[in-house]
Amino acid sequence: MSLRRKLKGKKPPEGWELIEEVIEDFEQQLKEAVNEEHEGKRKTELTWKIHRLHWEKNRFIYDLMYQRKVMAKELFEWLVREKVADGALIAKWRKPGYEILCSMLAIQKGNHNFGTTSHCRVPLRARGKQQRITPDVQTGCISCASGDGKFGGPVWWNTPLDEEDGAKLEENRTTWGQGAPGEQAEGAEGGPEGGPGPSRKRPASDFDGDDDDEMPAEVRARLEALKKSNKTLD
């Protein structure tokens, strides 16, 4: 079911129109990942791209709400209630040790041998050689332990490990950056809450122009970069 159809007849809170196009783009990529050709891939690999896209979409929402503090609480709660955002995963990111958790599946002990969590939760430095760069069979995550992340997110099966490659670093940048000290977003009832402004994305106040449907250039560039990184699966 498409996002528009899912939300048809439901009045969204103020601010939804500013992120709607980005969320729809993520949903379209998820749909394409579900329907893509499976030939030549192992059964376990079929869900890896889906898990990464799910992480990216929710990280976008998390950063707006808790890092940049430009999303109203009413909008965030609506996204969780309508199952656009993964409330459980976002809540975990706010707890020490789970800052870049790849998926709730990684910490569900019933899904793993011996009643433990996924090996992607074990820091790379504490692993044996056989598990050092092995992706989790369910999520494709190599490591989402605190301190092991790359480019602001987990080390995925297709994350480049060479930080000198600037082009690949930009393609895998999964955080949107916090604002410079003293930079504040406008606060208003039912609108964005006051907090640090963005450093890599246009400030929330810039969205108040005459053309609300125009996607910010850096948002569009971020989505194009994400699409490029996902092509490594094809």
Short mmCIF file of C-alpha atoms in Angstrom, two decimals:
data_model
loop_
_atom_site.label_atom_id
_atom_site.label_comp_id
_atom_site.label_asym_id
_atom_site.label_seq_id
_atom_site.Cartn_x
_atom_site.Cartn_y
_atom_site.Cartn_z
CA MET A 1 0.00 0.00 0.00
CA SER A 2 1.39 3.40 -1.00
CA LEU A 3 1.98 6.04 1.64
CA ARG A 4 -0.57 8.41 0.14
CA ARG A 5 -3.21 5.70 0.15
CA LYS A 6 -2.33 4.67 3.69
CA LEU A 7 -2.75 8.21 4.98
CA LYS A 8 -5.75 9.11 2.81
CA GLY A 9 -8.47 10.86 4.78
CA LYS A 10 -6.18 11.48 7.76
CA LYS A 11 -5.31 15.09 8.50
CA PRO A 12 -1.57 15.34 9.27
CA PRO A 13 -0.17 17.84 11.77
CA GLU A 14 1.56 21.01 10.67
CA GLY A 15 5.01 20.35 9.26
CA TRP A 16 4.19 17.12 7.44
CA GLU A 17 4.26 18.90 4.08
CA LEU A 18 7.93 19.78 4.67
CA ILE A 19 9.07 16.15 4.92
CA GLU A 20 6.38 14.37 2.92
CA GLU A 21 8.38 14.17 -0.31
CA VAL A 22 11.45 12.77 1.47
CA ILE A 23 9.41 10.10 3.29
CA GLU A 24 7.64 9.15 0.06
CA ASP A 25 10.99 8.73 -1.65
CA PHE A 26 12.15 6.36 1.09
CA GLU A 27 8.88 4.41 0.82
CA GLN A 28 9.31 4.09 -2.94
CA GLN A 29 12.86 2.79 -2.52
CA LEU A 30 11.60 0.26 0.05
CA LYS A 31 8.93 -0.89 -2.37
CA GLU A 32 11.50 -1.32 -5.14
CA ALA A 33 13.78 -3.25 -2.78
CA VAL A 34 10.96 -5.68 -1.96
CA ASN A 35 10.14 -6.23 -5.63
CA GLU A 36 13.65 -6.36 -7.08
CA GLU A 37 15.02 -9.43 -8.82
CA HIS A 38 16.29 -12.13 -6.47
CA GLU A 39 18.34 -14.07 -8.97
CA GLY A 40 21.98 -14.56 -7.98
CA LYS A 41 21.47 -13.56 -4.35
CA ARG A 42 21.39 -15.66 -1.23
CA LYS A 43 18.04 -15.88 0.54
CA THR A 44 19.36 -13.97 3.54
CA GLU A 45 20.57 -11.09 1.38
CA LEU A 46 17.11 -10.23 0.12
CA THR A 47 16.20 -8.24 3.23
CA TRP A 48 19.52 -6.46 3.77
CA LYS A 49 18.70 -3.44 1.60
CA ILE A 50 15.25 -3.22 3.21
CA HIS A 51 16.77 -3.05 6.70
CA ARG A 52 19.24 -0.36 5.68
CA LEU A 53 16.56 1.77 4.00
CA HIS A 54 14.35 1.36 7.07
CA TRP A 55 17.25 2.55 9.25
CA GLU A 56 17.93 5.53 6.96
CA LYS A 57 14.28 6.64 6.91
CA ASN A 58 13.92 6.49 10.68
CA ARG A 59 17.30 8.15 11.23
CA PHE A 60 16.11 11.08 9.12
CA ILE A 61 13.08 11.45 11.42
CA TYR A 62 15.18 10.92 14.57
CA ASP A 63 17.68 13.59 13.58
CA LEU A 64 14.95 16.14 12.90
CA MET A 65 13.27 15.41 16.23
CA TYR A 66 16.14 14.86 18.67
CA GLN A 67 19.37 16.07 17.06
CA ARG A 68 18.35 19.22 15.21
CA LYS A 69 15.19 19.71 17.27
CA VAL A 70 13.16 21.22 14.43
CA MET A 71 10.25 18.74 14.43
CA ALA A 72 7.19 19.32 16.60
CA LYS A 73 6.32 16.60 19.10
CA GLU A 74 2.79 16.41 17.68
CA LEU A 75 4.14 15.53 14.22
CA PHE A 76 6.58 12.95 15.58
CA GLU A 77 3.89 11.21 17.63
CA TRP A 78 1.60 11.19 14.59
CA LEU A 79 4.32 9.54 12.47
CA VAL A 80 4.78 6.84 15.11
CA ARG A 81 1.04 6.33 15.52
CA GLU A 82 0.54 5.94 11.76
CA LYS A 83 3.52 3.55 11.64
CA VAL A 84 5.46 5.83 9.32
CA ALA A 85 8.21 5.97 11.96
CA ASP A 86 9.51 3.02 13.99
CA GLY A 87 8.91 4.27 17.52
CA ALA A 88 10.63 1.32 19.21
CA LEU A 89 13.86 1.68 17.20
CA ILE A 90 14.01 5.46 17.66
CA ALA A 91 13.45 5.07 21.41
CA LYS A 92 16.37 2.64 21.58
CA TRP A 93 18.69 5.11 19.84
CA ARG A 94 18.22 7.47 22.77
CA LYS A 95 19.66 4.94 25.24
CA PRO A 96 23.41 4.62 25.93
CA GLY A 97 24.98 1.79 23.96
CA TYR A 98 22.24 1.71 21.32
CA GLU A 99 22.98 4.99 19.55
CA ILE A 100 23.34 3.40 16.09
CA LEU A 101 21.43 0.12 16.59
CA CYS A 102 20.76 -1.35 13.13
CA SER A 103 17.44 -3.07 13.86
CA MET A 104 15.31 -4.31 16.73
CA LEU A 105 15.92 -7.82 15.35
CA ALA A 106 19.56 -7.53 16.43
CA ILE A 107 18.62 -7.45 20.13
CA GLN A 108 15.75 -9.94 20.11
CA LYS A 109 17.34 -12.93 21.81
CA GLY A 110 14.76 -15.36 20.51
CA ASN A 111 16.06 -14.83 16.97
CA HIS A 112 19.61 -15.97 17.74
CA ASN A 113 21.42 -19.08 18.87
CA PHE A 114 21.95 -19.64 22.59
CA GLY A 115 19.52 -16.85 23.49
CA THR A 116 22.01 -14.07 22.77
CA THR A 117 21.90 -10.92 20.66
CA SER A 118 23.33 -10.62 17.15
CA HIS A 119 27.11 -10.62 16.78
CA CYS A 120 26.80 -7.16 15.17
CA ARG A 121 26.27 -5.86 18.72
CA VAL A 122 29.76 -7.06 19.71
CA PRO A 123 32.50 -4.43 19.21
CA LEU A 124 34.83 -5.32 16.34
CA ARG A 125 37.87 -5.27 18.62
CA ALA A 126 36.30 -7.95 20.85
CA ARG A 127 35.53 -10.44 18.07
CA GLY A 128 37.35 -13.46 16.81
CA LYS A 129 38.81 -13.36 13.31
CA GLN A 130 35.99 -15.40 11.78
CA GLN A 131 33.30 -12.93 12.86
CA ARG A 132 35.25 -9.71 12.42
CA ILE A 133 33.68 -8.59 9.12
CA THR A 134 30.75 -11.00 8.82
CA PRO A 135 27.33 -9.36 8.28
CA ASP A 136 24.36 -10.39 10.38
CA VAL A 137 22.36 -12.87 8.29
CA GLN A 138 19.07 -11.03 8.93
CA THR A 139 20.02 -7.37 8.64
CA GLY A 140 23.32 -7.21 6.75
CA CYS A 141 24.88 -5.21 9.59
CA ILE A 142 28.53 -5.90 10.38
CA SER A 143 28.61 -3.75 13.51
CA CYS A 144 26.25 -1.32 15.23
CA ALA A 145 28.15 -1.32 18.52
CA SER A 146 28.91 2.11 19.96
CA GLY A 147 32.27 3.34 18.69
CA ASP A 148 32.30 1.11 15.62
CA GLY A 149 30.02 3.19 13.39
CA LYS A 150 31.02 4.62 10.04
CA PHE A 151 29.69 7.90 8.64
CA GLY A 152 27.24 8.28 11.52
CA GLY A 153 25.61 4.87 11.20
CA PRO A 154 26.27 1.13 11.49
CA VAL A 155 28.91 -0.65 9.45
CA TRP A 156 26.72 -2.31 6.82
CA TRP A 157 27.71 -5.09 4.43
CA ASN A 158 28.25 -2.46 1.68
CA THR A 159 29.75 0.35 3.78
CA PRO A 160 33.15 1.38 2.34
CA LEU A 161 35.86 0.93 4.95
CA ASP A 162 38.30 3.37 3.33
CA GLU A 163 37.62 6.76 4.90
CA GLU A 164 39.97 8.43 2.41
CA ASP A 165 37.43 7.92 -0.35
CA GLY A 166 35.53 11.20 -0.05
CA ALA A 167 32.94 10.33 -2.67
CA LYS A 168 31.94 7.12 -0.93
CA LEU A 169 31.94 8.87 2.44
CA GLU A 170 29.35 11.35 1.17
CA GLU A 171 27.22 8.54 -0.27
CA ASN A 172 27.19 6.79 3.09
CA ARG A 173 26.61 9.83 5.30
CA THR A 174 23.59 8.81 7.32
CA THR A 175 23.33 11.72 9.75
CA TRP A 176 22.14 15.21 8.92
CA GLY A 177 24.43 17.15 11.25
CA GLN A 178 23.74 19.34 14.26
CA GLY A 179 23.62 23.08 14.12
CA ALA A 180 26.38 25.44 15.06
CA PRO A 181 26.37 26.70 18.66
CA GLY A 182 23.89 29.50 19.21
CA GLU A 183 21.96 28.81 16.01
CA GLN A 184 18.28 28.41 16.85
CA ALA A 185 15.26 27.23 14.88
CA GLU A 186 12.02 29.12 15.19
CA GLY A 187 9.68 27.81 17.88
CA ALA A 188 5.92 28.06 17.65
CA GLU A 189 2.94 26.18 18.93
CA GLY A 190 2.24 23.24 16.65
CA GLY A 191 5.41 24.02 14.64
CA PRO A 192 9.13 23.24 14.95
CA GLU A 193 10.48 23.39 18.47
CA GLY A 194 13.41 25.62 19.42
CA GLY A 195 16.82 24.00 19.24
CA PRO A 196 20.12 23.89 17.37
CA GLY A 197 19.85 24.71 13.70
CA PRO A 198 21.29 22.51 10.97
CA SER A 199 24.83 22.78 9.71
CA ARG A 200 24.50 20.74 6.53
CA LYS A 201 20.85 21.34 5.67
CA ARG A 202 18.84 24.49 5.11
CA PRO A 203 17.44 25.95 8.37
CA ALA A 204 13.82 25.25 9.17
CA SER A 205 12.97 28.93 8.80
CA ASP A 206 13.94 28.72 5.12
CA PHE A 207 10.99 26.42 4.51
CA ASP A 208 8.62 29.33 5.03
CA GLY A 209 9.04 30.54 1.44
CA ASP A 210 6.28 30.89 -1.10
CA ASP A 211 6.93 27.46 -2.63
CA ASP A 212 6.50 24.86 0.12
CA ASP A 213 6.51 22.03 -2.41
CA GLU A 214 10.08 22.70 -3.49
CA MET A 215 12.49 20.15 -2.04
CA PRO A 216 15.65 21.71 -0.54
CA ALA A 217 18.71 21.15 -2.72
CA GLU A 218 20.69 19.41 0.02
CA VAL A 219 17.80 17.07 0.81
CA ARG A 220 17.61 16.12 -2.85
CA ALA A 221 21.38 15.62 -2.98
CA ARG A 222 21.22 13.41 0.12
CA LEU A 223 18.56 11.20 -1.46
CA GLU A 224 20.51 10.93 -4.70
CA ALA A 225 23.60 9.91 -2.72
CA LEU A 226 21.55 7.27 -0.90
CA LYS A 227 20.30 5.85 -4.19
CA LYS A 228 23.87 5.62 -5.49
CA SER A 229 25.05 3.72 -2.43
CA ASN A 230 22.15 1.29 -2.77
CA LYS A 231 23.14 0.51 -6.34
CA THR A 232 26.04 -1.52 -4.98
CA LEU A 233 23.51 -4.27 -4.42
CA ASP A 234 22.48 -4.44 -8.07
#
